[in-house]
Coordinates of C-alpha atoms and ligand atoms in Angstrom, one line a residue:
X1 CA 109.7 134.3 111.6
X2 CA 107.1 132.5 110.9
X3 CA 106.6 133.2 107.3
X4 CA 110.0 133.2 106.7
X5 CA 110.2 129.7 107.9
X6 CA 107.2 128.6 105.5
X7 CA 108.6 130.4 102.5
X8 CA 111.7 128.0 102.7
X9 CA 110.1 124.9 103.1
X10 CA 107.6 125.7 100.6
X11 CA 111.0 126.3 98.7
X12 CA 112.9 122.9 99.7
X13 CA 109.4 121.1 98.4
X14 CA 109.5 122.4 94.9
X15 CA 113.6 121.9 95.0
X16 CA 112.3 118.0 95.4
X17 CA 110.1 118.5 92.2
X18 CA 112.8 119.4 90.3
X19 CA 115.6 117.3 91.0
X20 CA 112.8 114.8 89.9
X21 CA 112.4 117.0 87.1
X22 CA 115.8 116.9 85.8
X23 CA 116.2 113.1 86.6
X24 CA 113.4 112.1 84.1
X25 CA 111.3 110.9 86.8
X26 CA 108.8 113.7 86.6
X27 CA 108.0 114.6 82.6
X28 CA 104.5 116.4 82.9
X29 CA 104.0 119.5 84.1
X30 CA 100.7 118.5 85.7
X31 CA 102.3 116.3 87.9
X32 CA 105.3 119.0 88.6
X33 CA 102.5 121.4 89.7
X34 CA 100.4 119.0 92.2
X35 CA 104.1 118.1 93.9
X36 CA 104.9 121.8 94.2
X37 CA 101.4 122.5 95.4
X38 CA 101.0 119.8 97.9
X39 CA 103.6 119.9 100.5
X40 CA 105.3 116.6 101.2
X41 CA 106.5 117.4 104.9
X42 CA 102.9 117.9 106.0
X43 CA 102.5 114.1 105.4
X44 CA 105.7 113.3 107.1
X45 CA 106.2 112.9 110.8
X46 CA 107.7 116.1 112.4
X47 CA 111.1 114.5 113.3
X48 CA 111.8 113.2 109.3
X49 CA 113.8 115.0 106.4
X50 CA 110.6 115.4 104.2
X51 CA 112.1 115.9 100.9
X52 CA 114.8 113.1 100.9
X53 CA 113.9 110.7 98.1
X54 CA 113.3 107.5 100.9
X55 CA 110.9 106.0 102.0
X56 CA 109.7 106.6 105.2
X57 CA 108.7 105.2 108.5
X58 CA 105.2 106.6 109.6
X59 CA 104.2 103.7 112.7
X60 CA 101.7 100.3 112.1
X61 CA 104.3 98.8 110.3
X62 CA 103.4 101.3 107.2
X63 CA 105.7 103.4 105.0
X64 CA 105.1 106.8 103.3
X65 CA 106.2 106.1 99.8
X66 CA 109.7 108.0 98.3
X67 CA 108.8 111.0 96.6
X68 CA 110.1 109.0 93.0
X69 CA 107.4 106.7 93.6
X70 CA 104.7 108.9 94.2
X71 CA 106.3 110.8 91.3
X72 CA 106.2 107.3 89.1
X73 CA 102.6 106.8 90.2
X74 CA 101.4 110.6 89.2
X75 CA 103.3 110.2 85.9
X76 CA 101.3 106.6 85.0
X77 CA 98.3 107.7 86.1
X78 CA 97.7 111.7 84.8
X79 CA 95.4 110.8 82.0
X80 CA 93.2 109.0 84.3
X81 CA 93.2 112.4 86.7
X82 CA 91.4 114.6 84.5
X83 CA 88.8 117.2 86.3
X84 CA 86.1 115.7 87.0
X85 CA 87.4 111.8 87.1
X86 CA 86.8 109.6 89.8
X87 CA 90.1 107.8 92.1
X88 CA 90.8 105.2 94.4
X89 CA 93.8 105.5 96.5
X90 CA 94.1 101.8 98.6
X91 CA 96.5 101.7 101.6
X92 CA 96.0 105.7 101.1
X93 CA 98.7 105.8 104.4
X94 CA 99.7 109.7 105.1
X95 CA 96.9 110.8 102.5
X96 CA 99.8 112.4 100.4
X97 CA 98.7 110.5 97.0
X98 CA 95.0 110.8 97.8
X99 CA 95.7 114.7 98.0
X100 CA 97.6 114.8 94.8
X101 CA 94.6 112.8 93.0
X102 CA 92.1 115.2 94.5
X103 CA 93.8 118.1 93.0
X104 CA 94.4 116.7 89.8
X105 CA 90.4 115.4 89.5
X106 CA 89.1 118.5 91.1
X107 CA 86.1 119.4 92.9
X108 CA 83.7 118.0 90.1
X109 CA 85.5 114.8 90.8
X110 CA 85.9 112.2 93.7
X111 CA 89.4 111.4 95.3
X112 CA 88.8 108.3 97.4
X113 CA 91.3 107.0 100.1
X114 CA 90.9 103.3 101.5
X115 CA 93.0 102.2 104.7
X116 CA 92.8 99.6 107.2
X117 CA 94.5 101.0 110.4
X118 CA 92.3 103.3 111.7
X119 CA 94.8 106.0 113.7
X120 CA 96.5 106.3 110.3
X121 CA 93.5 107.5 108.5
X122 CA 92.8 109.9 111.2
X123 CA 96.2 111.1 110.8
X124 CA 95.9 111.6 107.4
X125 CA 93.0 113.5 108.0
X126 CA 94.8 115.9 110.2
X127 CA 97.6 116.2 107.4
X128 CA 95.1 117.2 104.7
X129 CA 93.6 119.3 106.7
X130 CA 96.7 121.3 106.6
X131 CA 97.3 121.1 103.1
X132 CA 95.8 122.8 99.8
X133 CA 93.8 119.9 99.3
X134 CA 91.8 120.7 102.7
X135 CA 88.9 122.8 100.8
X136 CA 88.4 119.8 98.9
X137 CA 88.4 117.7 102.1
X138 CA 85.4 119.9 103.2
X139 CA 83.3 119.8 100.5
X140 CA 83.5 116.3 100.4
X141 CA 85.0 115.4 96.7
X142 CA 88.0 113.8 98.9
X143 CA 87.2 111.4 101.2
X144 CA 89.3 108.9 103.4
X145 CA 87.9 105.8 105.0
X146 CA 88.8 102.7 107.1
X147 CA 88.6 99.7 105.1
X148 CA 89.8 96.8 103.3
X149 CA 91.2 98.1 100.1
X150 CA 91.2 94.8 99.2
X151 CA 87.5 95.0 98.1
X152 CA 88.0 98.6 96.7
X153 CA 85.8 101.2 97.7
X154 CA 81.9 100.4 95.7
X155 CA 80.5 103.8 96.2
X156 CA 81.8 106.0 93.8
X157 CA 82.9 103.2 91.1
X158 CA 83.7 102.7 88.4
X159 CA 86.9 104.3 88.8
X160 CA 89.1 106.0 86.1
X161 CA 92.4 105.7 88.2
X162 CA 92.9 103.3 91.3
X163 CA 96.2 103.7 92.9
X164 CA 97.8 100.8 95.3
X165 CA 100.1 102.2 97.7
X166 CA 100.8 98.2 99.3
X167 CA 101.9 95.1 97.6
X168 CA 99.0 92.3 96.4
X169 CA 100.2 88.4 95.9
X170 CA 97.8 89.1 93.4
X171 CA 95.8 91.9 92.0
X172 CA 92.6 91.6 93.7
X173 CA 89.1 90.9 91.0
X174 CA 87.4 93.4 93.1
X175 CA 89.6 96.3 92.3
X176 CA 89.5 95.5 88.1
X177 CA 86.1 95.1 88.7
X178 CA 85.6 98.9 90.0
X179 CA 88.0 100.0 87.2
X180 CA 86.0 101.7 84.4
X181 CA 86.6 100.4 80.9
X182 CA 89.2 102.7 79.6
X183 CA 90.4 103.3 83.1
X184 CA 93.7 102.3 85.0
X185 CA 94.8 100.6 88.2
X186 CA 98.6 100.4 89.0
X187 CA 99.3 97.9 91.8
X188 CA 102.6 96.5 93.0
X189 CA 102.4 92.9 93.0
X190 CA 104.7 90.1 94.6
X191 CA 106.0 89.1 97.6
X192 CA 109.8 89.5 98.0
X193 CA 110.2 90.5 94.5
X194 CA 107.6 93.2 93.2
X195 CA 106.9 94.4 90.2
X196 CA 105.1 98.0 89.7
X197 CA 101.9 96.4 87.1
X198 CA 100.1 98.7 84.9
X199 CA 96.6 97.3 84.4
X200 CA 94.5 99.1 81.6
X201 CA 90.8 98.0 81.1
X202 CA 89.8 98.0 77.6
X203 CA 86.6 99.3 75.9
X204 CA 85.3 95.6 75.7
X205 CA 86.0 95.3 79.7
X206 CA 89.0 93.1 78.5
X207 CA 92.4 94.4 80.5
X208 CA 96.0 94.4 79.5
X209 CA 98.5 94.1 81.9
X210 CA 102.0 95.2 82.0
X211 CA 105.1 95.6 84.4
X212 CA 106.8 98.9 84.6
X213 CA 108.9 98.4 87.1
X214 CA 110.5 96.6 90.3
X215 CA 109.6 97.6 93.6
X216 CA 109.3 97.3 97.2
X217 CA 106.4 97.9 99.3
X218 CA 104.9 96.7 102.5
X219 CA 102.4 93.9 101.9
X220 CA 98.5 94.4 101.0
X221 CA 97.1 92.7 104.0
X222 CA 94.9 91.9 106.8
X223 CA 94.8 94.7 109.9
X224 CA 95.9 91.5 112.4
X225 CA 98.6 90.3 109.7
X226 CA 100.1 93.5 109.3
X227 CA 99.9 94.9 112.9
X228 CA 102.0 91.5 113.9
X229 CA 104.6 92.5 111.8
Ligands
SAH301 N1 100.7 105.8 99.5 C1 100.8 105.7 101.0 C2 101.4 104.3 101.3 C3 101.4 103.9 102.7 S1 102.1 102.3 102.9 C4 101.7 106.8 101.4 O1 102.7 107.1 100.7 O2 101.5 107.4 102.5 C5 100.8 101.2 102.5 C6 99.6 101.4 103.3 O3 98.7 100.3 103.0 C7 99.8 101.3 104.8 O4 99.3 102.4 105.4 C8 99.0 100.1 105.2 O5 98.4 100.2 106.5 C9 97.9 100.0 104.1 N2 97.3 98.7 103.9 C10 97.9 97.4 103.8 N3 97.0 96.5 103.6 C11 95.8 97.1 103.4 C12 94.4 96.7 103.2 N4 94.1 95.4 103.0 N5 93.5 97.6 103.1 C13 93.7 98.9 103.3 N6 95.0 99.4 103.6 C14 96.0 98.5 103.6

């Protein structure tokens, strides 16, 4: 019963990747295979439709991306996901994006998750844990800590890929200065209106910024701010 039960989610979760697929959302077949291998409704509170493309509620005032977004983010970042590359996943939430990265980089690399409310992070935790990224989990090339994302995550910069899963008013100088020439950060930024911004640092430590997209996420905050609501 069991099994059978797994086999079909396992089977709804790769439906997701592609319906993405055939939408254009998802183009590379790396980022196909990390969505089929990391399942989304381990991320997901037990009561939610895991593989509907919405956002979803997941307590603290926080939101686990929709799976097009996640999708968006994989897609813009996969050439800065290469085994043995270093990420930085801020308002990491559920750990679902911080997961993906650690697969992508691999155990020769570091997947690093930054987020301020404290029960979330042990969630996400407990989600991974369940997941195929847990081995990585255990040997320590994924890591999730409570933070400030704000001021980035020093330890294991400069980073090829840094991921913002919450909306700046502005992209914070800590977080282009843990980016690694040659290295990219996308980063909603606005306040009512967003716009998905692709920032790429140049050899010369120069960067070049660019909007891909609007969006709407929940803001890039403090604990106290956010917790208020
Ligand atoms: N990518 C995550 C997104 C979660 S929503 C997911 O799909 O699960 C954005 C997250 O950013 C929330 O969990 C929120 O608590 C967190 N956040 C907001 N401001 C933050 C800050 N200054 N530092 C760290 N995390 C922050």
């Amino acid at each position: 019963m069991e099994r059978l039960w797994t086999g079909s989610r396992i089977n709804k979760n790769k439906k997701m990747v592609e319906h993405l697929q055939s939408s254009g959302v998802i183009r590379s077949k790396k980022v196909a295979e990390v969505m089929e291998t990391i399942d989304r409704a381990l991320f997901v509170p037990e009561d939610a439709s895991p593989y509907m493309d919405s956002p979803m509620q997941i307590g603290y005032n926080a939101t686990i991306s929709a799976p097009h977004m996640h999708a968006t983010c994989l897609e813009l970042l996969e050439n800065h996901l290469k085994p043995g590359m270093h990420s930085l996943d801020v308002g990491s939430g559920t750990g679902y994006l911080t997961a993906c990265f650690a697969i992508m980089v691999g155990p020769e690399g570091h997947a690093v998750g930054v987020e301020h409310i404290p029960e979330l992070v042990e969630s996400s935790l407990q989600n991974v844990q369940k997941s195929a990224a847990a081995p990585l989990l255990k040997a320590g090339s994924l890591v999730l800590h409570t933070g400030d994302g704000r001021l980035g995550w020093p330890e294991h910069s400069p980073y090829d890929a840094i991921h913002v899963g919450a909306a700046a008013p502005e992209i914070p100088q800590a977080l282009i200065d843990q980016l690694k020439p040659g290295g990219r950060l996308v980063i909603p930024v606005g306040n009512i209106f967003q716009d998905l911004q692709v920032v790429d640092k140049n050899p010369d430590g120069s960067v070049s910024i660019r909007s891909e997209t609007s969006v709407r996420y929940v803001p890039l905050t403090s604990r106290e701010a956010q917790l208020r609501g």
